[in-house]
Amino acid sequence: MNDLNKKLKAKKRKASLGGGKKRIDAQHAKGKLTARQRLDLLLDENSFEEWDIFVEHRNDSSDSKDDTFMGDGVVTGYGKVHGRLVFVYSQDFTIFGGSLSESNAKKICKIMDHAIKVGAPIIGMNDSGGARIQEGVASLGGYADIFQRNVLSSGVIPQLSLIMGPCAGGAVYSPAITDFIAMVKNTSNMFVTGPNVVKTVTHESVTAEELGGSHTHATKSGVADFQCDNDADAITLIKKLLSYLPSNNKEKPPVIKTSDQLNRMEKSLDSVIPLNPSTPYDMREILVKILDDNDFFEVQNGFAKNIIIGFGRISGKAVGIVANQPKFLAGCLDIDASKKAARFIRFCDAFNIPILTFVDVPGFMPGLRQELGGIIKNGAKLLYAYAEATVAKITIITRKAYGGAYDVMSSKHLRGDVNLAWPTAEIAVMGAKGAVEILYKNEVKGDIRKMNELAQSYEEKFLNPFEAAKLGFLDDVIQPRETRMKIAKSLQMLENKTLKNPWRKHGNIPL
Ligand code: HXC
């Protein structure tokens, strides 16, 4: 028996070396960790249970048949992150460049099936040359098997992707379906077709970094949610992200103890809104002051900066935050901001995370580019996401809530549960100047004094929270310093909220 045990150990040791020392050194030379080192950093000590370590590729029709490696380019299994069960796969670039073979895809599908069966998150670490070229269509089939599982898992268990090397061709579509994507700076890229194909087809000269590096996706395309300095940073970030999420759609997010008092008054908020309504301020500062331990975990902080999304906690309970950012584009809702927030709201709603909305929005972004780009359908996505959400929804209007954007930003009319405003709130169809120019077009022509007079009277009458409060569209007007306490009480009151939408196969969100 001892001999057999020794043989087993030796076999596993060999498997753990992946494609061998030379390739591991090459991986390190690129500034990347190996698949197993990444798992060591991600999972609690001694918690990893590896499956399918002995699986090899089944391709016997090509020149790779003599070249087999145990594990076949991906390490799979389950383990724990901060004591909570997760399923994982980590592509091993040292074996056929982490490319996806039929067997390798089967390994990934096996753990995906278990993750959904037991209701635990799945984390994929991507570092792969794409389809295993020697296997042809068998490999393509493997991708589709994974996509199908990604789709069925969507909204059922959290799916998180780390991109830590190449991720090209159709391979990008598995991470794209997952809930969050973190990319590592300089070593990762994602594109449907690489620079060479781009050059041939469109005659554009572009580097891999410009086409699909982390900066591109975190700031321009919006494909990536996070940009991290290196593999270790990406893993730390994903562990923190997990701490806000429940393990599946039937659970609530974990509650983390805090010593931050729920009735903490934040006096500085009373003077945070500038006297001049056109002066910008940083909404992020408000969020930080309100959340437990001043800790705000921002998502997509480099993309569509006119809206802020992210997670935080109030009296230990996770909340998803959506907030207009007056510092960028005056907080206007444009195509990118609408899509960014809509997807986040749908994630929170799927996973029982209450949504806090902070409103300071002058309206939807005007302009030819926006209209031609489909601001109508894209803005509708945000409206749709808020309107269908059944989780607790708490809204705070800090300043402007104009026009259609007032309706969209989690208003009472879209089943906002608790809608509050600061005394600085201005809830109206539009700003004073625009309104006067339309209503008194002839009277004010060339008469600045008259214009100012009428604008002032419009401001006094309409640009306040009390007209909306009179109609019951706000539940209360509060002092800014009380905001944290009011939110905490509202969350407590809404703890057992139940609300069901009518049965349907699925809605038809304007995609
Ligand atoms: C089999 C592959 C491979 C692949 C890399 N390798 N990609 N083996 N199938 N797709 C192997 C290499 O032969 C090499 O083996 C090892 O992995 C490392 O590759 P290198 O080229 O030496 O590494 P590097 O210089 O870092 O370049 C990495 C790379 C490049 C940019 C990923 O290898 C590359 O361009 N690969 C092909 C990418 C590709 O076109 N894939 C198909 C995309 S289409 P040795 O033995 O020397 O270590 C696709 C369709 C998916 O994926 C559709 C889904 C629906």
Coordinates of C-alpha atoms and ligand atoms in Angstrom, one line a residue:
M1 CA 0.0 0.0 0.0
N2 CA 2.8 2.3 0.9
D3 CA 4.2 1.9 -2.6
L4 CA 0.9 2.7 -4.2
N5 CA 0.6 5.8 -2.0
K6 CA 4.0 6.9 -3.1
K7 CA 3.2 6.4 -6.7
L8 CA 0.0 8.3 -6.3
K9 CA 1.8 11.2 -4.6
A10 CA 4.5 11.2 -7.3
K11 CA 1.9 11.3 -10.0
K12 CA 0.1 14.2 -8.4
R13 CA 3.4 16.0 -7.9
K14 CA 4.1 15.6 -11.6
A15 CA 0.7 16.9 -12.5
S16 CA 1.1 20.0 -10.3
L17 CA 4.1 21.0 -12.4
G18 CA 1.8 21.6 -15.4
G19 CA 3.8 22.1 -18.6
G20 CA 7.1 21.9 -16.7
K21 CA 9.7 24.2 -15.2
K22 CA 10.7 25.9 -18.4
R23 CA 7.2 27.0 -19.1
I24 CA 6.6 28.0 -15.5
D25 CA 9.7 30.2 -15.6
A26 CA 8.4 31.8 -18.8
Q27 CA 5.1 32.5 -17.1
H28 CA 6.8 34.2 -14.2
A29 CA 9.0 36.1 -16.6
K30 CA 5.9 37.7 -18.0
G31 CA 4.9 38.9 -14.5
K32 CA 2.2 36.2 -14.2
L33 CA 1.6 33.7 -11.5
T34 CA 0.8 30.0 -12.4
A35 CA -2.7 28.6 -12.3
R36 CA -2.0 26.9 -8.9
Q37 CA -0.3 29.9 -7.3
R38 CA -3.4 31.9 -8.2
L39 CA -5.6 29.3 -6.5
D40 CA -3.3 29.3 -3.4
L41 CA -3.9 33.1 -3.1
L42 CA -7.6 32.9 -3.7
L43 CA -8.6 30.0 -1.4
D44 CA -8.5 29.6 2.3
E45 CA -5.5 27.5 3.4
N46 CA -5.9 23.7 2.8
S47 CA -9.5 24.2 1.5
F48 CA -8.9 23.4 -2.1
E49 CA -10.2 20.0 -3.4
E50 CA -9.0 19.5 -6.9
W51 CA -10.9 17.3 -9.3
D52 CA -9.8 15.8 -12.6
I53 CA -6.1 16.2 -12.1
F54 CA -5.5 13.0 -14.1
V55 CA -7.6 14.1 -17.1
E56 CA -5.6 14.3 -20.4
H57 CA -6.6 15.4 -23.8
R58 CA -8.4 12.9 -26.0
N59 CA -7.2 14.1 -29.3
D60 CA -5.6 11.2 -31.2
S61 CA -5.8 12.6 -34.6
S62 CA -3.1 15.2 -34.5
D63 CA 0.5 15.8 -33.8
S64 CA -0.3 16.5 -30.1
K65 CA -1.2 12.9 -29.3
D66 CA 2.3 12.1 -27.9
D67 CA 2.3 15.3 -26.0
T68 CA -0.1 14.8 -23.1
F69 CA -0.1 16.6 -19.7
M70 CA -2.1 15.6 -16.7
G71 CA -4.8 18.2 -16.0
D72 CA -4.9 19.2 -19.7
G73 CA -4.4 22.9 -19.2
V74 CA -7.0 23.8 -16.5
V75 CA -7.0 23.3 -12.7
T76 CA -10.6 22.8 -11.4
G77 CA -12.3 22.1 -8.1
Y78 CA -13.8 23.7 -5.1
G79 CA -12.6 25.4 -1.9
K80 CA -13.4 28.3 0.5
V81 CA -13.0 32.0 0.4
H82 CA -13.3 33.5 3.9
G83 CA -15.0 30.3 5.0
R84 CA -17.6 30.3 2.2
L85 CA -17.8 27.6 -0.5
V86 CA -16.8 28.5 -4.1
F87 CA -16.1 26.6 -7.3
V88 CA -13.1 27.5 -9.3
Y89 CA -11.3 26.9 -12.5
S90 CA -7.9 28.3 -13.3
Q91 CA -6.5 28.0 -16.8
D92 CA -2.9 26.7 -16.9
F93 CA -1.0 28.6 -19.6
T94 CA 2.0 26.3 -19.2
I95 CA 0.0 23.5 -20.9
F96 CA -0.8 24.2 -24.6
G97 CA -1.1 27.8 -23.6
G98 CA -4.2 27.1 -21.4
S99 CA -6.1 26.4 -24.6
L100 CA -9.5 24.9 -24.4
S101 CA -9.7 21.2 -25.4
E102 CA -12.7 19.0 -25.3
S103 CA -11.5 17.4 -22.0
N104 CA -10.5 20.7 -20.5
A105 CA -14.0 22.1 -21.3
K106 CA -15.6 19.0 -19.7
K107 CA -13.7 19.7 -16.5
I108 CA -14.9 23.3 -16.4
C109 CA -18.5 22.2 -17.1
K110 CA -18.4 19.6 -14.4
I111 CA -17.6 22.2 -11.7
M112 CA -20.1 24.6 -13.2
D113 CA -22.8 22.0 -12.9
H114 CA -21.9 21.4 -9.3
A115 CA -21.8 25.1 -8.5
I116 CA -25.4 25.6 -9.7
K117 CA -26.6 22.3 -8.0
V118 CA -25.3 23.4 -4.6
G119 CA -25.8 27.1 -5.0
A120 CA -22.2 28.5 -4.7
P121 CA -20.4 31.1 -6.7
I122 CA -18.1 30.2 -9.5
I123 CA -14.8 32.0 -10.1
G124 CA -12.9 31.6 -13.4
M125 CA -9.3 32.6 -13.9
N126 CA -8.7 33.0 -17.6
D127 CA -5.3 32.7 -19.2
S128 CA -5.6 31.0 -22.5
G129 CA -4.7 30.9 -26.1
G130 CA -8.3 30.1 -27.0
A131 CA -9.6 27.0 -28.8
R132 CA -7.1 24.1 -28.8
I133 CA -6.1 24.4 -32.5
Q134 CA -5.3 20.7 -32.8
E135 CA -8.9 19.7 -31.8
G136 CA -10.9 21.8 -34.1
V137 CA -14.6 21.7 -33.7
A138 CA -14.5 19.6 -30.6
S139 CA -12.9 22.6 -28.8
L140 CA -15.6 24.9 -30.2
G141 CA -18.2 22.6 -28.9
G142 CA -16.6 22.8 -25.5
Y143 CA -16.9 26.6 -25.5
A144 CA -20.6 26.4 -26.3
D145 CA -21.1 23.9 -23.5
I146 CA -19.6 26.5 -21.1
F147 CA -21.6 29.4 -22.6
Q148 CA -24.8 27.5 -22.1
R149 CA -24.0 26.9 -18.4
N150 CA -23.0 30.6 -18.0
V151 CA -26.4 31.6 -19.2
L152 CA -28.3 29.1 -17.0
S153 CA -26.2 30.2 -14.0
S154 CA -26.9 33.9 -14.6
G155 CA -29.0 35.4 -11.8
V156 CA -28.8 32.0 -9.9
I157 CA -25.2 32.0 -8.6
P158 CA -22.6 34.8 -8.8
Q159 CA -20.2 34.3 -11.6
L160 CA -16.9 36.1 -11.4
S161 CA -14.1 36.3 -14.0
L162 CA -10.5 37.2 -13.7
I163 CA -8.6 37.9 -16.9
M164 CA -5.0 37.2 -16.2
G165 CA -3.5 36.6 -19.7
P166 CA -4.9 36.3 -23.2
C167 CA -8.6 35.8 -23.7
A168 CA -9.4 36.0 -27.4
G169 CA -11.9 35.0 -30.1
G170 CA -15.2 33.5 -29.0
A171 CA -13.5 32.7 -25.6
V172 CA -14.4 36.2 -24.5
Y173 CA -18.1 35.4 -24.4
S174 CA -17.9 33.3 -21.3
P175 CA -16.5 36.1 -19.1
A176 CA -18.8 38.5 -20.9
I177 CA -21.9 36.6 -19.6
T178 CA -20.5 36.5 -16.1
D179 CA -21.4 39.2 -13.5
F180 CA -18.1 40.9 -13.0
I181 CA -14.8 41.0 -14.9
A182 CA -11.5 42.0 -13.4
M183 CA -8.5 42.4 -15.8
V184 CA -4.8 42.6 -14.9
K185 CA -2.9 45.6 -16.3
N186 CA -0.3 44.9 -19.0
T187 CA -0.6 41.1 -19.0
S188 CA -4.2 40.5 -20.0
N189 CA -6.2 41.3 -23.1
M190 CA -9.6 40.5 -24.5
F191 CA -10.7 40.8 -28.1
V192 CA -12.9 39.0 -30.6
T193 CA -10.3 39.4 -33.3
G194 CA -6.6 40.2 -32.7
P195 CA -4.5 43.0 -34.2
N196 CA -3.4 41.0 -37.2
V197 CA -7.0 40.2 -38.3
V198 CA -8.0 43.8 -37.6
K199 CA -5.2 44.9 -39.9
T200 CA -6.3 42.6 -42.7
V201 CA -10.0 43.4 -42.5
T202 CA -10.2 47.0 -41.6
H203 CA -6.6 48.2 -42.3
E204 CA -6.4 49.6 -38.8
S205 CA -3.0 49.4 -37.1
V206 CA -3.5 48.8 -33.4
T207 CA -1.6 47.2 -30.6
A208 CA -3.1 44.3 -28.6
E209 CA -3.1 46.7 -25.6
E210 CA -5.0 49.4 -27.4
L211 CA -7.5 46.8 -28.8
G212 CA -8.2 44.8 -25.7
G213 CA -6.0 45.8 -22.8
S214 CA -7.3 46.4 -19.3
H215 CA -7.3 50.2 -19.8
T216 CA -9.3 50.0 -23.0
H217 CA -12.0 47.8 -21.4
A218 CA -12.1 49.6 -18.0
T219 CA -12.4 53.1 -19.5
K220 CA -13.7 52.9 -23.1
S221 CA -15.7 49.7 -23.9
G222 CA -17.0 49.1 -20.4
V223 CA -16.3 45.4 -20.8
A224 CA -14.2 45.2 -17.6
D225 CA -15.4 46.2 -14.2
F226 CA -12.0 46.4 -12.6
Q227 CA -8.4 47.0 -13.6
C228 CA -5.8 45.6 -11.2
D229 CA -2.1 46.1 -11.0
N230 CA -1.1 42.4 -10.9
D231 CA -2.5 38.9 -10.3
A232 CA -2.4 39.2 -6.5
D233 CA -4.2 42.5 -6.5
A234 CA -6.9 41.0 -8.8
I235 CA -7.4 38.1 -6.4
T236 CA -7.6 40.4 -3.3
L237 CA -10.2 42.5 -5.1
I238 CA -12.4 39.5 -6.1
K239 CA -12.3 38.2 -2.5
K240 CA -13.6 41.6 -1.3
L241 CA -16.3 41.6 -4.0
L242 CA -17.4 38.2 -2.9
S243 CA -17.9 39.5 0.7
Y244 CA -20.8 41.6 -0.5
L245 CA -22.6 38.8 -2.4
P246 CA -24.8 36.0 -1.3
S247 CA -23.8 32.5 -2.4
N248 CA -27.0 32.2 -4.6
N249 CA -30.2 33.9 -5.5
K250 CA -32.1 32.3 -2.6
E251 CA -29.9 33.7 0.1
K252 CA -29.3 37.2 1.5
P253 CA -25.8 38.7 1.5
P254 CA -23.7 37.9 4.6
V255 CA -23.9 40.5 7.4
I256 CA -20.6 41.8 8.6
K257 CA -20.4 43.2 12.1
T258 CA -19.5 46.9 12.4
S259 CA -18.8 49.2 15.3
D260 CA -20.0 52.1 13.2
Q261 CA -23.2 53.4 14.9
L262 CA -26.3 53.4 12.7
N263 CA -27.4 56.7 14.1
R264 CA -24.1 58.4 13.4
M265 CA -24.8 62.0 12.4
E266 CA -22.6 63.3 9.6
K267 CA -22.8 67.1 10.1
S268 CA -20.4 67.9 7.2
L269 CA -23.2 66.7 4.8
D270 CA -25.3 69.7 5.7
S271 CA -22.9 72.0 3.8
V272 CA -21.8 69.6 1.0
I273 CA -24.1 71.0 -1.7
P274 CA -22.7 74.2 -3.3
L275 CA -24.9 77.4 -3.1
N276 CA -24.8 77.8 -6.8
P277 CA -26.9 74.9 -8.4
S278 CA -24.5 74.8 -11.4
T279 CA -21.4 74.1 -9.3
P280 CA -20.4 70.5 -9.3
Y281 CA -19.4 68.5 -6.2
D282 CA -18.2 65.0 -5.6
M283 CA -21.1 62.6 -4.9
R284 CA -18.6 59.9 -4.0
E285 CA -17.7 61.9 -0.9
I286 CA -21.3 61.8 0.2
L287 CA -21.4 58.0 -0.2
V288 CA -18.2 57.4 1.7
K289 CA -19.5 59.5 4.6
I290 CA -22.7 57.6 4.8
L291 CA -21.5 54.0 4.5
D292 CA -20.2 51.7 7.3
D293 CA -16.6 52.5 8.2
N294 CA -16.5 54.9 5.2
D295 CA -16.0 52.0 3.0
F296 CA -17.3 52.2 -0.6
F297 CA -16.3 49.4 -3.1
E298 CA -16.7 51.1 -6.5
V299 CA -17.4 49.1 -9.6
Q300 CA -16.5 50.4 -13.1
N301 CA -14.9 53.5 -11.7
G302 CA -13.2 54.4 -15.0
F303 CA -16.2 54.1 -17.3
A304 CA -19.2 56.4 -17.6
K305 CA -18.0 58.4 -14.7
N306 CA -21.3 60.4 -14.7
I307 CA -22.8 57.6 -12.8
I308 CA -21.4 55.8 -9.8
I309 CA -22.1 52.2 -9.0
G310 CA -20.7 49.9 -6.3
F311 CA -21.2 48.2 -3.0
G312 CA -21.1 49.2 0.6
R313 CA -22.8 48.3 3.9
I314 CA -25.2 50.0 6.3
S315 CA -25.3 48.5 9.8
G316 CA -23.4 45.5 8.4
K317 CA -25.8 44.8 5.6
A318 CA -24.7 44.9 2.0
V319 CA -26.3 47.5 -0.3
G320 CA -25.8 48.3 -4.0
I321 CA -25.4 52.0 -4.7
V322 CA -26.3 53.9 -7.8
A323 CA -25.6 57.6 -7.8
N324 CA -25.5 60.4 -10.3
Q325 CA -22.1 62.1 -10.3
P326 CA -22.4 65.9 -10.8
K327 CA -18.6 66.1 -11.2
F328 CA -18.8 64.5 -14.7
L329 CA -21.1 65.7 -17.4
A330 CA -23.2 67.4 -14.6
G331 CA -24.4 63.9 -13.8
C332 CA -26.5 63.6 -17.0
L333 CA -27.7 60.2 -18.0
D334 CA -26.2 59.2 -21.3
I335 CA -26.1 55.8 -23.1
D336 CA -23.1 54.4 -21.3
A337 CA -24.3 55.6 -17.8
S338 CA -27.7 54.0 -18.5
K339 CA -26.3 50.7 -19.5
K340 CA -23.8 50.7 -16.7
A341 CA -26.4 51.3 -14.0
A342 CA -29.1 49.1 -15.5
R343 CA -26.9 46.0 -15.5
F344 CA -25.8 46.7 -11.9
I345 CA -29.4 47.2 -10.7
R346 CA -30.4 43.9 -12.3
F347 CA -27.5 42.1 -10.6
C348 CA -28.5 43.5 -7.2
D349 CA -32.1 42.6 -7.8
A350 CA -31.2 39.0 -8.8
F351 CA -29.1 38.6 -5.7
N352 CA -31.3 40.2 -3.0
I353 CA -29.1 43.2 -2.5
P354 CA -31.1 46.4 -1.6
I355 CA -30.5 49.3 -3.9
L356 CA -29.7 52.8 -2.6
T357 CA -30.1 55.5 -5.2
F358 CA -28.6 59.0 -4.8
V359 CA -30.0 61.5 -7.3
D360 CA -28.6 64.7 -8.7
V361 CA -29.5 64.6 -12.4
P362 CA -30.3 67.4 -14.8
G363 CA -31.8 65.0 -17.3
F364 CA -30.8 62.8 -20.2
M365 CA -27.9 63.9 -22.3
P366 CA -29.0 65.9 -25.3
G367 CA -27.2 65.7 -28.7
L368 CA -27.0 64.1 -32.1
R369 CA -24.5 61.5 -30.9
Q370 CA -26.7 60.3 -28.1
E371 CA -29.9 60.2 -30.3
L372 CA -28.1 58.4 -33.1
G373 CA -26.5 56.0 -30.6
G374 CA -30.0 55.1 -29.3
I375 CA -30.3 57.0 -26.0
I376 CA -34.0 56.2 -26.3
K377 CA -33.6 52.4 -26.1
N378 CA -30.5 52.6 -23.8
G379 CA -32.1 55.0 -21.4
A380 CA -35.1 52.7 -21.3
K381 CA -32.9 49.9 -20.0
L382 CA -32.3 51.9 -16.8
L383 CA -35.9 52.6 -16.4
Y384 CA -36.8 49.0 -17.0
A385 CA -34.2 47.8 -14.5
Y386 CA -35.5 50.0 -11.8
A387 CA -39.1 49.3 -12.6
E388 CA -38.8 45.5 -12.5
A389 CA -36.6 45.4 -9.4
T390 CA -38.4 44.0 -6.3
V391 CA -35.6 44.3 -3.7
A392 CA -35.7 47.1 -1.2
K393 CA -35.3 50.5 -3.0
I394 CA -34.3 53.6 -1.1
T395 CA -33.8 56.9 -2.9
I396 CA -32.2 60.1 -1.7
I397 CA -32.5 63.2 -3.8
T398 CA -29.6 65.6 -3.0
R399 CA -30.1 68.3 -5.6
K400 CA -31.5 68.1 -9.1
A401 CA -34.2 65.6 -10.2
Y402 CA -35.3 67.0 -13.5
G403 CA -37.6 65.7 -16.2
G404 CA -37.7 62.1 -17.3
A405 CA -34.5 61.4 -15.2
Y406 CA -36.6 62.2 -12.1
D407 CA -38.9 59.4 -13.0
V408 CA -36.2 56.9 -13.9
M409 CA -33.9 57.3 -10.9
S410 CA -35.9 55.0 -8.6
S411 CA -38.8 57.4 -8.1
K412 CA -41.9 56.5 -6.1
H413 CA -43.7 55.8 -9.3
L414 CA -41.3 53.0 -10.1
R415 CA -42.0 51.4 -6.8
G416 CA -39.4 53.2 -4.7
D417 CA -40.0 52.0 -1.2
V418 CA -38.6 55.0 0.7
N419 CA -38.0 58.2 -1.2
L420 CA -36.3 61.0 0.7
A421 CA -34.9 64.4 -0.3
W422 CA -32.5 66.9 1.2
P423 CA -33.8 70.5 1.6
T424 CA -31.5 71.4 -1.4
A425 CA -33.5 69.1 -3.7
E426 CA -35.0 70.6 -6.9
I427 CA -37.6 68.4 -8.4
A428 CA -39.1 69.8 -11.5
V429 CA -39.6 69.3 -15.2
M430 CA -36.5 71.4 -16.0
G431 CA -34.2 74.1 -14.7
A432 CA -35.4 77.7 -14.3
K433 CA -33.7 79.2 -17.3
G434 CA -34.9 76.6 -19.7
A435 CA -38.4 76.8 -18.3
V436 CA -38.6 80.6 -18.6
E437 CA -37.3 80.5 -22.2
I438 CA -40.1 78.2 -23.2
L439 CA -43.0 79.6 -21.1
Y440 CA -42.2 83.3 -21.7
K441 CA -40.4 83.2 -25.0
N442 CA -41.7 86.6 -26.2
E443 CA -41.6 88.4 -22.9
V444 CA -38.0 87.7 -22.2
K445 CA -36.5 88.2 -25.7
G446 CA -33.5 90.5 -25.1
D447 CA -34.7 91.5 -21.7
I448 CA -32.2 90.0 -19.2
R449 CA -33.7 91.7 -16.2
K450 CA -37.2 90.2 -16.9
M451 CA -35.6 86.8 -17.6
N452 CA -33.9 86.8 -14.2
E453 CA -37.0 88.0 -12.5
L454 CA -39.1 85.2 -14.0
A455 CA -36.4 82.6 -13.4
Q456 CA -36.2 83.6 -9.7
S457 CA -40.0 83.2 -9.3
Y458 CA -39.9 79.8 -11.0
E459 CA -37.0 78.7 -8.7
E460 CA -39.0 79.8 -5.6
K461 CA -42.1 78.0 -6.8
F462 CA -40.7 74.8 -8.3
L463 CA -37.1 74.2 -7.5
N464 CA -37.5 72.7 -4.0
P465 CA -38.6 69.3 -2.6
F466 CA -41.9 70.5 -1.1
E467 CA -44.0 70.4 -4.3
A468 CA -43.2 66.7 -4.6
A469 CA -43.6 66.1 -0.9
K470 CA -47.1 67.7 -1.0
L471 CA -48.1 65.0 -3.5
G472 CA -46.6 62.2 -1.4
F473 CA -44.0 61.5 -4.1
L474 CA -41.4 61.9 -1.3
D475 CA -41.9 60.3 2.1
D476 CA -39.9 62.9 3.9
V477 CA -37.5 65.8 3.5
I478 CA -34.6 65.2 5.9
Q479 CA -31.5 67.0 7.1
P480 CA -28.5 65.7 5.2
R481 CA -26.7 64.8 8.4
E482 CA -29.5 62.3 9.2
T483 CA -29.1 60.3 6.0
R484 CA -27.3 57.3 7.3
M485 CA -29.7 56.9 10.2
K486 CA -32.7 57.3 7.9
I487 CA -31.3 54.7 5.5
A488 CA -30.5 52.2 8.3
K489 CA -34.0 52.5 9.7
S490 CA -35.6 52.1 6.2
L491 CA -33.5 49.0 5.6
Q492 CA -34.6 47.5 8.9
M493 CA -38.2 48.3 8.1
L494 CA -37.9 46.7 4.6
E495 CA -36.0 43.6 5.9
N496 CA -39.0 41.3 5.1
K497 CA -40.2 43.1 2.0
T498 CA -42.0 40.8 -0.4
L499 CA -43.0 41.9 -3.9
K500 CA -43.7 39.7 -6.9
N501 CA -43.9 40.6 -10.5
P502 CA -46.6 38.9 -12.6
W503 CA -45.6 35.5 -14.0
R504 CA -44.0 35.5 -17.4
K505 CA -41.4 33.5 -19.2
H506 CA -39.2 36.6 -19.2
G507 CA -39.6 40.3 -19.9
N508 CA -38.3 41.9 -23.1
I509 CA -35.9 44.5 -21.8
P510 CA -35.0 46.9 -24.7
L511 CA -31.6 45.4 -25.5
Ligands
HXC1 C1 -3.0 25.0 -28.9 C2 -1.7 26.7 -28.2 C3 -2.7 27.6 -28.5 C4 -3.9 27.1 -29.0 C5 -1.0 28.7 -27.7 N1 -0.7 27.4 -27.7 N2 -2.3 28.9 -28.2 N3 -1.8 25.4 -28.4 N4 -4.0 25.8 -29.2 N5 -4.9 27.9 -29.3 C6 0.6 26.9 -27.2 C7 1.8 27.3 -28.1 O1 1.9 26.4 -29.1 C8 2.9 27.1 -27.1 O2 3.2 25.8 -26.9 C9 2.3 27.6 -25.8 O3 0.9 27.5 -26.0 C10 2.6 29.1 -25.5 O4 2.3 29.9 -26.6 P1 3.3 31.0 -27.1 O5 2.8 31.4 -28.5 O6 4.7 30.5 -27.0 O7 3.1 32.1 -26.0 P2 3.0 33.7 -26.2 O8 4.1 34.1 -27.1 O9 2.8 34.2 -24.9 O10 1.7 34.0 -27.1 C11 0.4 33.6 -26.5 C12 -0.7 33.8 -27.6 C13 -0.3 33.0 -28.9 C14 -0.9 35.3 -28.0 C15 -2.0 33.3 -27.0 O11 0.1 31.6 -28.5 C16 -1.4 32.8 -29.8 O12 -1.6 33.7 -30.6 N6 -2.0 31.7 -29.8 C17 -3.1 31.4 -30.8 C18 -4.3 32.1 -30.4 C19 -5.5 31.8 -31.3 O13 -5.5 32.2 -32.5 N7 -6.4 31.0 -30.8 C20 -7.5 30.5 -31.5 C21 -8.5 31.7 -31.4 S1 -10.0 31.4 -32.1 P3 4.7 25.3 -26.4 O14 4.6 23.8 -26.5 O15 5.7 25.9 -27.3 O16 4.8 25.7 -25.0 C22 -10.8 30.8 -30.8 C23 -12.2 30.4 -31.1 C24 -13.0 30.3 -29.9 O17 -10.4 30.7 -29.7 C25 -14.4 30.2 -30.3 C26 -15.3 30.0 -29.2 C27 -16.7 30.0 -29.7

